[in-house]
Amino acid sequence: MRDRLAQLVDRLTDAAYRRSAVSERSDGWPASSELDQVLAVLKADYAAPNPAADSSKPSARGRQAKERTASATDDRLGQLAPVFGLDDIDCLLLTIAVAPELDANLGLAYGLLRGAGAGGAAISATASRATVGLALELAGLPSLTAAGFDRLGPGSALLDNRLLEVVGNEPWLTRALRVPDSVAAFVAGSDQGDPVVAAMSIVGLPLALAESDALSRGLANGARLVWVTSLAGTAGLSLATGSLAALGISVLAVDARRCPPDVDMVSALASAARQAGMRGNALVVIGAEVLGEPANRGALAVLERAAVPVIAVGSRPWNPAWLHHFPLVVEAQPLTVADREQVWQSSLGELTAADEQLRQALLGLRLTPEDIAETVRYAHLLAAAQGSVVSAATVREAARRVGGSGGAGSERVSVTSRVGHGPTFNDLVLPEHAMGSLHQLLNWARHRDEVTARGALSGKGNGIAALFTGSPGTGKTLAAHVIAEELAIDLFQVDLSAVVDKYIGETEKNLERVFQAAEALDVVLFFDEADALFGSRSEVRDARDRYANQEVAYLLQRMESFSGITILATNLRGNLDQAFSRRMSFIVQFPDPDVPTRRRLWERHLGQLGSMDPADPVELDFLSESVELAGGDIRNIVLATAYDAVSSGERPGMRHVTEAVIREYRKLGRRVPEHGFTPPK
């Protein structure tokens, strides 16, 4: 770089001579003497070093020259030429533009040549930059031709790659040239990156997967933009980084979803592509599905024109309307059980081998390799904060918090604040056949990727759908929470009031957003009161019936392609369209509790009250036989009992339970027996 700046000093000297020659035939040039002094300093600074000179006691000027020489031994600007397609003129223009960022005296010379600073007046920061006209003059390009527009206008290599900017609204030749700080730092020899890119940067875990060879061959044969469709449970980032690693190419990976809110997405990804080119990296962009949104569509064009290979990883299939040219498209497949087990073992070590229950639970988590590594890091952090060692509970808690982070906000319903402290199968009081179906559903969820890998589900989505039917209060919602808790993921409870829309077609759009969010986050998608949305199709008598049937038909089709876990809960199974039964992997009946089941429910809930009044014992047999209510109602009664006992300053007893039962019956609109609920003496 020092040689380039030395040549620039010669060009500045020539420009000063031209101005002085003209001024001798007129009234003189006020800045001539000041510019001569600045040029004298610059010539001394960039003069070729004299090996015979005594360097034992260098002067201040000599020390500055040495520092410049030591800091610019490599021509880093020249390294940019083959990457960004710059020729000698482009490199010269970039040198002219970056010079005042590296040497204030060069900026002072620019200001004097532009007519600023005469008579000792201060030169502003703007005046110390080269204008388009000054840059063309120093580069020897005539301003009356198209050369300047071709080199410094839109579509040029320098502007397309954001290596410099033409700023201002002044006439073309008077606009200033600005070099981004990260480019100036790179040219000066620093590896300081762009702060926006740093905020978006992530680290991938390279893996050799089934699709790696095809992706590597595509890149080796000139593919510049690759779109990797990566749904929940697939390893798109690991596939991309592993394929590039196989070609010996280092990677800069960024997450488009982490783009700062005050930064334009186009500018952010252009900066990322520029930084990748300066460092000799390929660019990997995850979260690329957001680039398909109309506001971010220009970012895809930036990636297409990037000077380095780009792999975009998104959860949506490629849409041909996004760009004129179709990129190479690769679909990331779910990690095999062996791949996932290898990643967990490499991260957790002996813990997975020692705890078989933990190993089975972890293999069912549809986390990416990067999420697995982050889960293990967070599990160690949690264990340290709790003053314990890493255990199955801390790993499962970390897995649920890390998996799908950054999504859905208030629509996402966590089971509890900590995994391992939420509802479990022990909290469910159900007949054996219902409990068996729930355990089977859990096993399917944990091993579905292994079944998919064997080809058993080819041609269909590998999602799991379950229908929970039964009267209110029989435990349907609690069972859904238990399934989510056991899988260490969150429950995504759909708010039907926010989904159903009176306008034609809007309900389908809202549901599509729900399904896409659930797939991206890997959660249990829960539709409570499902018959309101999944109702039976009826005979078409008017336009309203026709569009209602279309909504049901859409749901049937979308559920079949859904790759996640869906649970529908309804009080009236007969209200659901019969076609949904075929698409259900499980239909679990939650019956009204019989006498033995009600006794277990009473024991379970009353046991949470602690010490009871020995003078007024609770008659469990009587309550089980006479109070014909569901588990949810029994829970409400016990809760009311606790409040009544605390407010009266007494320990809970049968009298409190009896009063709570009568109030619950009246609340439900049921007739209270004449004898009340007083057990016989």
XYZ file of C-alpha atoms in Angstrom:
681
model
C 0.000 0.000 0.000
C 2.918 2.312 0.668
C 3.991 2.135 -2.968
C 0.472 2.968 -4.118
C 0.374 6.032 -1.858
C 3.817 7.096 -3.065
C 2.544 7.024 -6.642
C -0.505 8.981 -5.525
C 1.800 11.709 -4.119
C 3.365 12.000 -7.580
C -0.077 12.422 -9.124
C -0.935 15.075 -6.534
C 2.283 16.889 -7.436
C 1.277 16.862 -11.102
C -2.166 18.231 -10.235
C -0.587 21.014 -8.163
C 1.768 21.859 -11.041
C -1.161 22.201 -13.442
C -2.897 24.621 -11.122
C 0.256 26.632 -10.490
C 0.943 26.857 -14.213
C -2.478 28.346 -14.830
C -2.226 30.701 -11.837
C 1.049 32.205 -13.124
C -0.891 33.606 -16.076
C -3.641 35.017 -13.801
C -3.890 36.473 -10.355
C -2.102 33.597 -8.624
C -3.377 30.606 -6.671
C -3.843 31.335 -2.943
C -3.324 27.731 -1.844
C -0.103 27.199 -3.790
C 2.353 27.739 -0.949
C 0.363 25.684 1.567
C 0.052 22.802 -0.919
C 3.770 22.911 -1.693
C 4.512 22.513 2.016
C 2.114 19.584 2.378
C 3.530 17.879 -0.708
C 7.062 18.326 0.625
C 6.054 16.485 3.821
C 4.339 13.732 1.835
C 7.342 13.265 -0.461
C 9.588 12.897 2.553
C 7.213 10.448 4.217
C 6.854 8.228 1.166
C 10.390 8.501 -0.145
C 12.190 5.214 -0.707
C 14.075 4.244 2.499
C 17.855 4.684 2.453
C 19.575 1.515 3.782
C 22.786 3.441 4.444
C 21.050 5.949 6.714
C 21.781 5.741 10.433
C 18.657 4.328 12.057
C 19.976 4.231 15.621
C 18.359 7.613 16.387
C 15.598 8.136 13.862
C 13.869 11.466 13.644
C 10.171 11.853 14.329
C 9.484 11.998 10.604
C 11.627 8.900 10.077
C 9.740 7.017 12.790
C 6.444 7.872 11.110
C 7.742 6.617 7.787
C 8.925 3.384 9.411
C 5.575 2.864 11.092
C 3.808 3.305 7.757
C 6.203 0.879 6.113
C 5.797 -1.744 8.849
C 2.015 -1.476 8.862
C 1.710 -1.779 5.098
C 4.197 -4.442 4.103
C 1.405 -6.386 2.377
C -0.541 -4.878 -0.499
C -3.976 -5.780 0.863
C -5.709 -3.520 -1.626
C -4.140 -5.578 -4.385
C -5.577 -8.720 -2.777
C -9.064 -7.384 -3.423
C -8.567 -7.157 -7.191
C -9.009 -10.830 -8.185
C -11.869 -11.368 -5.707
C -13.977 -8.382 -6.736
C -12.916 -8.206 -10.386
C -10.991 -4.926 -10.131
C -8.549 -3.826 -12.805
C -5.633 -1.381 -12.390
C -7.835 1.701 -12.860
C -10.322 0.443 -10.256
C -7.484 -0.148 -7.800
C -6.146 3.360 -8.462
C -9.567 4.936 -7.865
C -9.956 2.943 -4.643
C -6.489 4.093 -3.553
C -7.462 7.716 -4.212
C -10.694 7.306 -2.240
C -9.146 5.522 0.764
C -6.026 7.712 1.015
C -7.440 10.392 3.382
C -8.653 7.587 5.689
C -5.034 6.448 6.061
C -3.051 9.712 6.056
C -4.425 13.066 7.187
C -1.851 14.921 5.092
C -3.291 13.349 1.963
C -6.708 14.610 3.010
C -5.189 18.056 3.556
C -3.748 17.961 0.045
C -7.168 17.002 -1.356
C -8.785 19.933 0.416
C -6.232 22.391 -0.933
C -6.621 21.053 -4.466
C -10.380 21.510 -4.093
C -9.845 25.144 -3.098
C -10.493 24.769 0.613
C -8.120 25.848 3.368
C -6.475 28.741 1.571
C -4.825 31.240 3.876
C -4.654 28.841 6.786
C -8.413 28.252 7.035
C -9.436 24.906 8.487
C -10.418 22.163 6.047
C -13.631 20.323 6.894
C -13.858 16.547 6.999
C -15.973 16.576 3.860
C -13.502 18.738 1.959
C -10.668 16.347 2.813
C -12.280 13.602 0.741
C -11.749 13.213 -2.971
C -14.590 14.253 -5.236
C -15.546 12.366 -8.353
C -13.908 15.098 -10.433
C -10.657 15.091 -8.414
C -10.490 11.279 -8.506
C -10.921 11.239 -12.276
C -8.236 13.929 -12.634
C -5.741 12.043 -10.462
C -6.509 8.795 -12.305
C -6.059 10.451 -15.695
C -9.641 9.816 -16.825
C -11.415 12.572 -18.817
C -14.649 13.746 -17.265
C -16.209 14.422 -20.663
C -16.401 10.708 -21.497
C -18.343 7.770 -20.050
C -15.279 6.455 -18.229
C -16.163 8.122 -14.942
C -19.728 6.851 -14.950
C -18.572 3.358 -15.873
C -16.026 3.302 -13.043
C -17.914 5.154 -10.307
C -21.554 4.768 -11.278
C -24.181 2.110 -10.509
C -23.201 -1.295 -11.841
C -19.479 -0.693 -11.464
C -17.362 -3.211 -9.582
C -16.437 -0.675 -6.894
C -20.015 0.368 -6.119
C -21.697 -3.009 -6.621
C -19.376 -4.571 -4.059
C -19.768 -1.578 -1.689
C -16.009 -0.930 -1.664
C -16.709 2.780 -1.948
C -19.717 5.083 -2.049
C -20.513 8.241 -4.001
C -22.317 10.472 -1.505
C -24.226 13.736 -1.827
C -26.780 15.303 -4.140
C -24.443 17.833 -5.704
C -23.533 17.801 -9.399
C -21.823 14.541 -10.353
C -18.226 15.768 -10.408
C -18.502 17.495 -7.013
C -19.878 14.504 -5.121
C -17.553 13.024 -2.510
C -16.110 9.516 -2.476
C -16.392 7.643 0.815
C -14.807 4.316 1.739
C -16.548 2.245 4.467
C -14.589 1.976 7.698
C -14.211 -1.799 7.424
C -12.649 -1.468 3.944
C -10.265 1.244 5.120
C -9.297 -0.897 8.124
C -8.675 -3.911 5.885
C -6.500 -1.934 3.477
C -4.519 -0.603 6.460
C -3.816 -4.166 7.605
C -6.453 -4.555 10.294
C -8.870 -7.483 10.549
C -11.527 -5.352 12.246
C -14.908 -6.353 10.847
C -18.107 -4.488 10.175
C -20.119 -4.087 13.423
C -23.391 -4.923 11.656
C -21.911 -8.134 10.302
C -20.500 -8.939 13.742
C -23.999 -8.621 15.225
C -25.324 -11.137 12.678
C -22.397 -13.569 12.731
C -22.835 -17.157 13.877
C -20.620 -20.230 14.010
C -21.624 -23.362 12.133
C -20.751 -26.954 12.927
C -19.554 -28.556 9.658
C -20.916 -32.052 9.028
C -20.614 -34.435 6.121
C -24.240 -35.312 5.365
C -26.029 -37.208 2.614
C -26.529 -34.081 0.497
C -22.988 -32.736 0.987
C -21.511 -34.317 -2.153
C -24.182 -32.851 -4.449
C -23.764 -29.407 -2.914
C -19.966 -29.555 -3.135
C -20.114 -30.604 -6.800
C -22.482 -27.763 -7.599
C -20.156 -25.222 -6.006
C -17.095 -26.709 -7.675
C -18.810 -26.391 -11.058
C -19.503 -22.685 -10.721
C -22.756 -22.325 -8.776
C -22.588 -18.842 -7.224
C -25.914 -18.876 -5.364
C -27.346 -21.973 -3.694
C -30.662 -22.173 -1.861
C -30.868 -24.843 0.845
C -34.388 -25.586 2.040
C -34.008 -26.482 5.688
C -37.097 -27.301 7.744
C -37.201 -27.966 11.480
C -35.015 -30.912 12.425
C -32.687 -30.521 9.435
C -29.131 -29.254 9.519
C -28.979 -26.672 6.743
C -26.138 -24.662 8.279
C -24.042 -27.757 8.985
C -24.717 -28.998 5.454
C -23.564 -25.677 3.967
C -20.431 -25.301 6.082
C -19.533 -28.978 5.690
C -19.824 -28.819 1.891
C -17.595 -25.735 1.747
C -15.103 -27.308 4.147
C -14.856 -30.299 1.805
C -13.709 -27.868 -0.907
C -11.202 -26.201 1.427
C -13.201 -22.940 1.564
C -13.530 -21.052 4.828
C -16.908 -19.599 5.771
C -18.459 -16.402 7.041
C -21.923 -17.321 8.356
C -24.593 -14.778 9.304
C -28.195 -15.008 10.470
C -30.496 -12.678 8.520
C -32.991 -12.753 11.391
C -30.417 -11.003 13.577
C -30.184 -7.954 11.351
C -30.353 -4.896 13.649
C -33.757 -3.211 13.383
C -32.265 0.142 12.427
C -30.245 -1.337 9.533
C -31.569 -2.029 6.057
C -31.367 -5.743 5.179
C -29.908 -5.004 1.747
C -27.071 -2.961 3.250
C -26.456 -5.548 5.970
C -26.059 -8.466 3.555
C -24.040 -6.352 1.128
C -21.646 -5.642 4.013
C -21.526 -9.349 4.816
C -20.738 -10.253 1.197
C -18.031 -7.571 1.100
C -16.440 -8.809 4.321
C -16.513 -12.396 3.077
C -14.748 -11.315 -0.113
C -12.085 -9.337 1.770
C -11.301 -12.320 3.986
C -11.425 -14.928 1.248
C -14.545 -16.620 2.634
C -17.712 -17.958 1.151
C -20.910 -16.512 2.610
C -23.597 -18.605 4.306
C -26.875 -16.862 5.217
C -29.322 -18.686 7.475
C -32.828 -17.478 8.223
C -33.005 -16.653 4.517
C -36.763 -17.161 4.425
C -37.113 -13.536 5.587
C -35.466 -12.435 2.328
C -38.562 -13.566 0.454
C -40.600 -10.815 2.095
C -41.283 -7.883 -0.269
C -39.364 -5.403 1.896
C -36.213 -7.560 1.752
C -36.441 -8.793 -1.824
C -33.516 -6.594 -2.917
C -31.206 -8.516 -0.600
C -31.533 -11.615 -2.782
C -30.302 -9.616 -5.778
C -27.310 -8.511 -3.689
C -26.501 -12.138 -2.855
C -26.861 -13.121 -6.509
C -24.287 -10.478 -7.541
C -21.893 -11.217 -4.670
C -18.250 -11.714 -5.537
C -18.066 -14.911 -3.461
C -20.125 -18.123 -3.460
C -23.281 -17.704 -1.372
C -25.375 -20.422 0.270
C -28.742 -19.199 1.570
C -30.450 -21.489 4.079
C -34.176 -20.929 4.545
C -37.204 -22.763 5.890
C -39.262 -21.942 2.782
C -38.932 -23.555 -0.663
C -37.433 -21.365 -3.364
C -39.952 -19.139 -5.126
C -39.144 -18.557 -8.842
C -40.627 -15.061 -8.576
C -37.829 -13.934 -6.250
C -35.117 -13.712 -8.953
C -34.840 -13.951 -12.720
C -32.372 -16.823 -12.495
C -33.098 -20.054 -10.637
C -30.305 -20.906 -8.179
C -29.104 -24.392 -7.377
C -31.672 -25.752 -4.899
C -30.825 -28.433 -2.339
C -33.186 -29.846 0.261
C -31.635 -30.595 3.628
C -32.850 -33.873 5.067
C -33.487 -34.578 8.769
C -30.480 -35.696 10.736
C -30.328 -39.429 11.137
C -30.459 -40.840 14.629
C -26.794 -41.803 14.296
C -25.803 -38.259 13.282
C -27.770 -36.706 16.118
C -26.418 -39.174 18.665
C -22.868 -38.461 17.515
C -23.342 -34.703 17.980
C -24.863 -35.139 21.449
C -22.110 -37.517 22.539
C -19.356 -35.234 21.273
C -20.917 -32.362 23.222
C -22.071 -34.123 26.406
C -19.522 -36.895 26.679
C -20.337 -39.739 29.046
C -23.601 -38.271 30.334
C -25.657 -39.622 27.430
C -24.194 -43.104 27.821
C -24.835 -43.140 31.575
C -28.458 -41.958 31.398
C -30.512 -44.001 28.940
C -33.687 -42.006 29.616
C -31.851 -38.774 28.826
C -30.389 -40.275 25.668
C -33.823 -41.279 24.389
C -35.293 -37.874 25.219
C -32.473 -35.982 23.517
C -32.639 -38.039 20.341
C -36.256 -36.963 19.930
C -35.343 -33.268 19.984
C -35.277 -31.819 16.489
C -32.380 -29.465 17.176
C -29.735 -28.414 14.698
C -26.120 -29.323 15.505
C -25.468 -25.679 16.396
C -28.449 -25.681 18.763
C -27.148 -28.874 20.354
C -23.788 -27.245 21.024
C -25.518 -24.147 22.426
C -27.803 -26.340 24.546
C -24.829 -28.048 26.152
C -23.130 -24.708 26.804
C -26.294 -23.328 28.369
C -26.803 -26.498 30.421
C -23.369 -26.019 31.996
C -24.265 -22.391 32.707
C -27.553 -23.415 34.340
C -25.863 -26.087 36.429
C -23.267 -23.598 37.648
C -25.986 -21.080 38.557
C -27.904 -23.771 40.453
C -24.799 -25.020 42.229
C -25.125 -28.526 40.787
C -23.654 -30.706 38.085
C -25.045 -31.111 34.585
C -27.953 -33.552 34.770
C -30.786 -34.788 32.611
C -33.057 -32.066 34.012
C -30.680 -29.199 33.218
C -29.976 -30.507 29.709
C -33.699 -30.835 28.945
C -34.369 -27.372 30.360
C -31.595 -25.880 28.262
C -32.819 -27.747 25.172
C -36.296 -26.276 25.442
C -35.013 -22.745 25.973
C -32.467 -22.887 23.158
C -34.543 -24.756 20.586
C -36.477 -22.378 18.365
C -35.244 -19.322 20.225
C -36.303 -16.007 18.816
C -39.715 -17.002 17.612
C -43.371 -16.301 18.013
C -43.353 -14.202 21.155
C -46.696 -14.134 22.955
C -48.220 -16.855 20.773
C -45.808 -19.378 22.196
C -46.978 -20.910 25.489
C -44.265 -22.424 27.653
C -45.287 -25.363 29.806
C -43.340 -24.070 32.792
C -40.408 -21.803 33.428
C -38.241 -24.847 34.017
C -38.347 -28.236 32.371
C -38.647 -30.949 34.969
C -40.952 -28.810 37.124
C -44.010 -28.996 34.895
C -46.796 -31.568 34.495
C -45.776 -35.186 33.990
C -47.568 -38.460 33.414
C -47.903 -38.744 37.183
C -50.287 -35.783 37.065
C -52.618 -37.563 34.646
C -55.313 -39.802 36.093
C -56.604 -41.745 33.104
C -57.598 -45.282 32.181
C -54.846 -47.620 31.090
C -55.775 -47.525 27.395
C -55.579 -43.706 27.297
C -52.238 -43.643 29.117
C -50.899 -46.279 26.737
C -51.870 -44.199 23.704
C -50.142 -41.126 25.135
C -46.935 -43.076 25.806
C -47.069 -44.448 22.271
C -47.523 -40.924 20.887
C -44.433 -39.857 22.819
C -42.375 -42.743 21.413
C -43.466 -41.914 17.874
C -42.378 -38.315 18.337
C -38.942 -39.370 19.568
C -38.258 -41.856 16.764
C -40.062 -40.334 13.769
C -36.849 -39.184 12.086
C -35.450 -42.699 12.256
C -38.637 -44.082 10.676
C -38.530 -41.367 8.003
C -34.911 -42.228 7.181
C -35.984 -45.781 6.406
C -38.408 -44.551 3.761
C -41.584 -45.586 5.547
C -43.092 -42.115 5.159
C -41.924 -41.300 1.640
C -44.293 -39.014 -0.199
C -45.955 -37.685 2.941
C -45.063 -35.324 5.727
C -43.496 -36.925 8.745
C -45.722 -35.083 11.166
C -47.765 -36.669 13.933
C -51.389 -35.685 14.523
C -53.462 -36.681 17.544
C -57.092 -36.074 18.421
C -58.039 -35.812 22.095
C -61.796 -36.199 22.656
C -63.798 -36.110 25.842
C -65.951 -34.007 28.110
C -64.646 -30.764 29.583
C -62.277 -31.251 32.489
C -61.192 -34.786 31.591
C -57.532 -33.833 31.096
C -57.135 -33.125 27.360
C -55.269 -29.833 27.742
C -53.184 -31.192 30.612
C -52.189 -34.179 28.461
C -51.052 -31.834 25.674
C -48.851 -29.987 28.182
C -47.443 -33.305 29.411
C -46.471 -34.338 25.870
C -44.686 -31.015 25.314
C -42.974 -31.280 28.693
C -41.743 -34.819 28.058
C -40.354 -33.772 24.657
C -38.650 -30.728 26.244
C -40.301 -28.362 23.772
C -42.957 -25.684 24.120
C -46.662 -25.753 23.470
C -47.902 -23.459 20.696
C -51.555 -22.914 21.580
C -53.530 -21.482 18.672
C -55.809 -18.585 19.470
C -58.784 -19.320 17.246
C -60.175 -15.812 17.659
C -57.025 -14.458 15.993
C -57.089 -17.071 13.212
C -60.683 -17.194 12.025
C -61.526 -14.216 9.842
C -64.831 -13.216 8.308
C -63.161 -12.191 5.041
C -62.772 -14.856 2.383
C -59.298 -16.393 2.207
C -57.931 -14.661 5.300
C -58.457 -17.655 7.586
C -56.299 -19.831 5.321
C -53.560 -17.193 5.293
C -53.615 -16.941 9.074
C -53.448 -20.726 9.435
C -50.544 -20.940 7.010
C -48.596 -18.492 9.173
C -49.389 -20.635 12.215
C -48.186 -23.825 10.530
C -45.000 -22.173 9.239
C -44.172 -20.776 12.676
C -44.776 -24.156 14.305
C -42.513 -25.895 11.774
C -39.756 -23.340 12.228
C -39.889 -23.433 16.041
C -40.382 -27.194 16.464
C -43.205 -26.977 18.999
C -46.347 -28.917 19.783
C -49.132 -27.209 17.819
C -52.281 -27.346 19.962
C -55.806 -26.546 18.733
C -58.211 -26.408 21.671
C -61.947 -26.477 20.925
C -60.921 -27.754 17.497
C -64.467 -28.388 16.273
C -64.860 -24.601 15.871
C -62.249 -24.680 13.102
C -62.201 -28.275 11.883
C -65.968 -28.657 11.641
C -67.813 -31.019 9.334
C -68.351 -29.997 5.743
C -71.969 -29.441 4.885
C -74.133 -29.384 1.806
C -73.478 -26.241 -0.196
C -76.546 -24.035 -0.077
C -74.973 -20.603 -0.376
C -71.599 -18.917 -0.831
C -70.893 -19.062 2.905
C -71.123 -22.884 2.911
C -68.843 -23.132 -0.099
C -66.071 -21.043 1.446
C -66.419 -22.771 4.826
C -65.904 -26.104 3.065
C -62.847 -24.694 1.327
C -61.309 -23.834 4.705
C -61.820 -27.410 5.912
C -60.361 -28.798 2.669
C -57.315 -26.558 3.086
C -56.799 -27.795 6.643
C -57.011 -31.407 5.525
C -54.319 -30.825 2.916
C -52.075 -28.711 5.161
C -52.173 -31.138 8.053
C -51.052 -33.960 5.791
C -47.945 -32.017 4.716
C -47.195 -30.641 8.193
C -43.912 -31.985 9.587
C -44.548 -31.193 13.240
C -46.701 -32.467 16.081
C -50.346 -31.432 16.079
C -52.862 -32.073 18.851
C -56.556 -31.320 18.390
C -58.836 -31.244 21.406
C -62.608 -31.311 21.169
C -65.533 -31.969 23.472
C -67.687 -33.291 20.642
C -65.892 -35.607 18.249
C -68.991 -35.881 16.091
C -68.662 -32.231 15.121
C -65.351 -32.859 13.337
C -65.231 -33.682 9.649
C -64.873 -37.442 9.179
C -61.922 -36.957 6.806
C -59.798 -35.812 9.737
C -59.927 -39.269 11.333
C -57.846 -40.787 8.540
C -55.187 -38.124 9.040
C -54.927 -38.745 12.777
C -52.070 -40.899 13.989
C -53.825 -41.229 17.346
C -57.366 -40.728 18.586
C -57.374 -40.752 22.368
C -60.659 -40.889 24.237
C -60.689 -39.132 27.614
C -63.710 -40.701 29.338
C -65.639 -39.262 32.247
C -63.994 -40.654 35.381
C -65.577 -43.640 37.082
C -65.667 -44.159 40.847
C -62.105 -45.584 41.220
C -60.721 -42.860 38.950
C -62.523 -40.145 40.884
C -61.062 -41.490 44.132
C -57.542 -41.245 42.667
C -58.315 -37.700 41.564
C -59.503 -36.725 45.031
C -56.430 -38.289 46.616
C -54.099 -36.560 44.181
C -55.552 -33.069 44.606
C -56.310 -33.207 48.330
C -52.809 -34.495 48.954
C -51.488 -31.128 47.774
C -53.248 -29.311 50.647
C -50.909 -30.728 53.276
C -52.193 -31.220 56.802
C -55.959 -31.795 57.094
C -58.265 -31.232 60.085
C -58.237 -34.524 62.057
C -61.539 -33.577 63.737
C -63.274 -33.294 60.357
C -61.737 -35.937 58.068
C -62.541 -36.011 54.359
C -64.678 -38.980 53.315
C -62.988 -40.041 50.082
C -65.270 -43.001 49.413
C -68.379 -40.866 49.794
C -67.014 -38.092 47.553
C -65.922 -40.574 44.888
C -69.363 -42.185 44.722
C -71.612 -39.152 45.105
C -69.771 -36.302 43.327
C -69.950 -37.182 39.634
C -67.610 -34.556 38.223
C -64.546 -34.552 35.961
C -60.977 -34.036 37.093
C -60.938 -30.357 36.230
C -64.010 -29.752 38.352
C -62.506 -31.702 41.258
C -59.401 -29.580 41.025
C -61.550 -26.419 41.235
C -63.286 -27.791 44.321
C -60.001 -28.520 46.081
C -58.702 -25.060 45.183
C -61.850 -23.467 46.645
C -61.396 -25.622 49.739
C -57.895 -24.273 50.214
C -59.085 -20.660 49.940
C -61.984 -21.223 52.367
C -59.746 -22.858 54.946
C -57.075 -20.174 54.755
C -59.588 -17.305 54.931
C -61.198 -18.829 58.041
C -57.860 -19.569 59.697
C -58.594 -23.297 59.877
C -57.142 -26.470 58.520
C -59.173 -27.852 55.588
C -61.780 -30.459 56.414
C -64.875 -32.140 55.057
C -67.045 -29.096 55.821
C -64.962 -26.941 53.485
C -65.051 -29.581 50.763
C -68.839 -29.935 51.046
C -69.406 -26.197 50.664
C -67.045 -26.066 47.675
C -68.834 -28.998 46.006
C -72.234 -27.294 46.331
C -70.871 -24.072 44.801
C -69.283 -25.992 41.932
C -72.561 -27.781 41.180
C -74.434 -24.488 41.106
C -71.750 -22.916 38.920
C -72.143 -25.755 36.431
C -75.920 -25.416 36.508
C -76.417 -28.870 37.997
C -79.020 -29.806 40.598
C -77.770 -30.194 44.143
C -79.205 -33.298 45.859
C -81.743 -32.639 48.632
C -79.494 -34.161 51.260
C -76.588 -32.040 49.987
C -73.253 -33.767 50.157
C -73.149 -34.668 53.813
C -71.869 -38.209 54.297
C -74.152 -40.513 56.305
C -73.272 -40.977 59.967
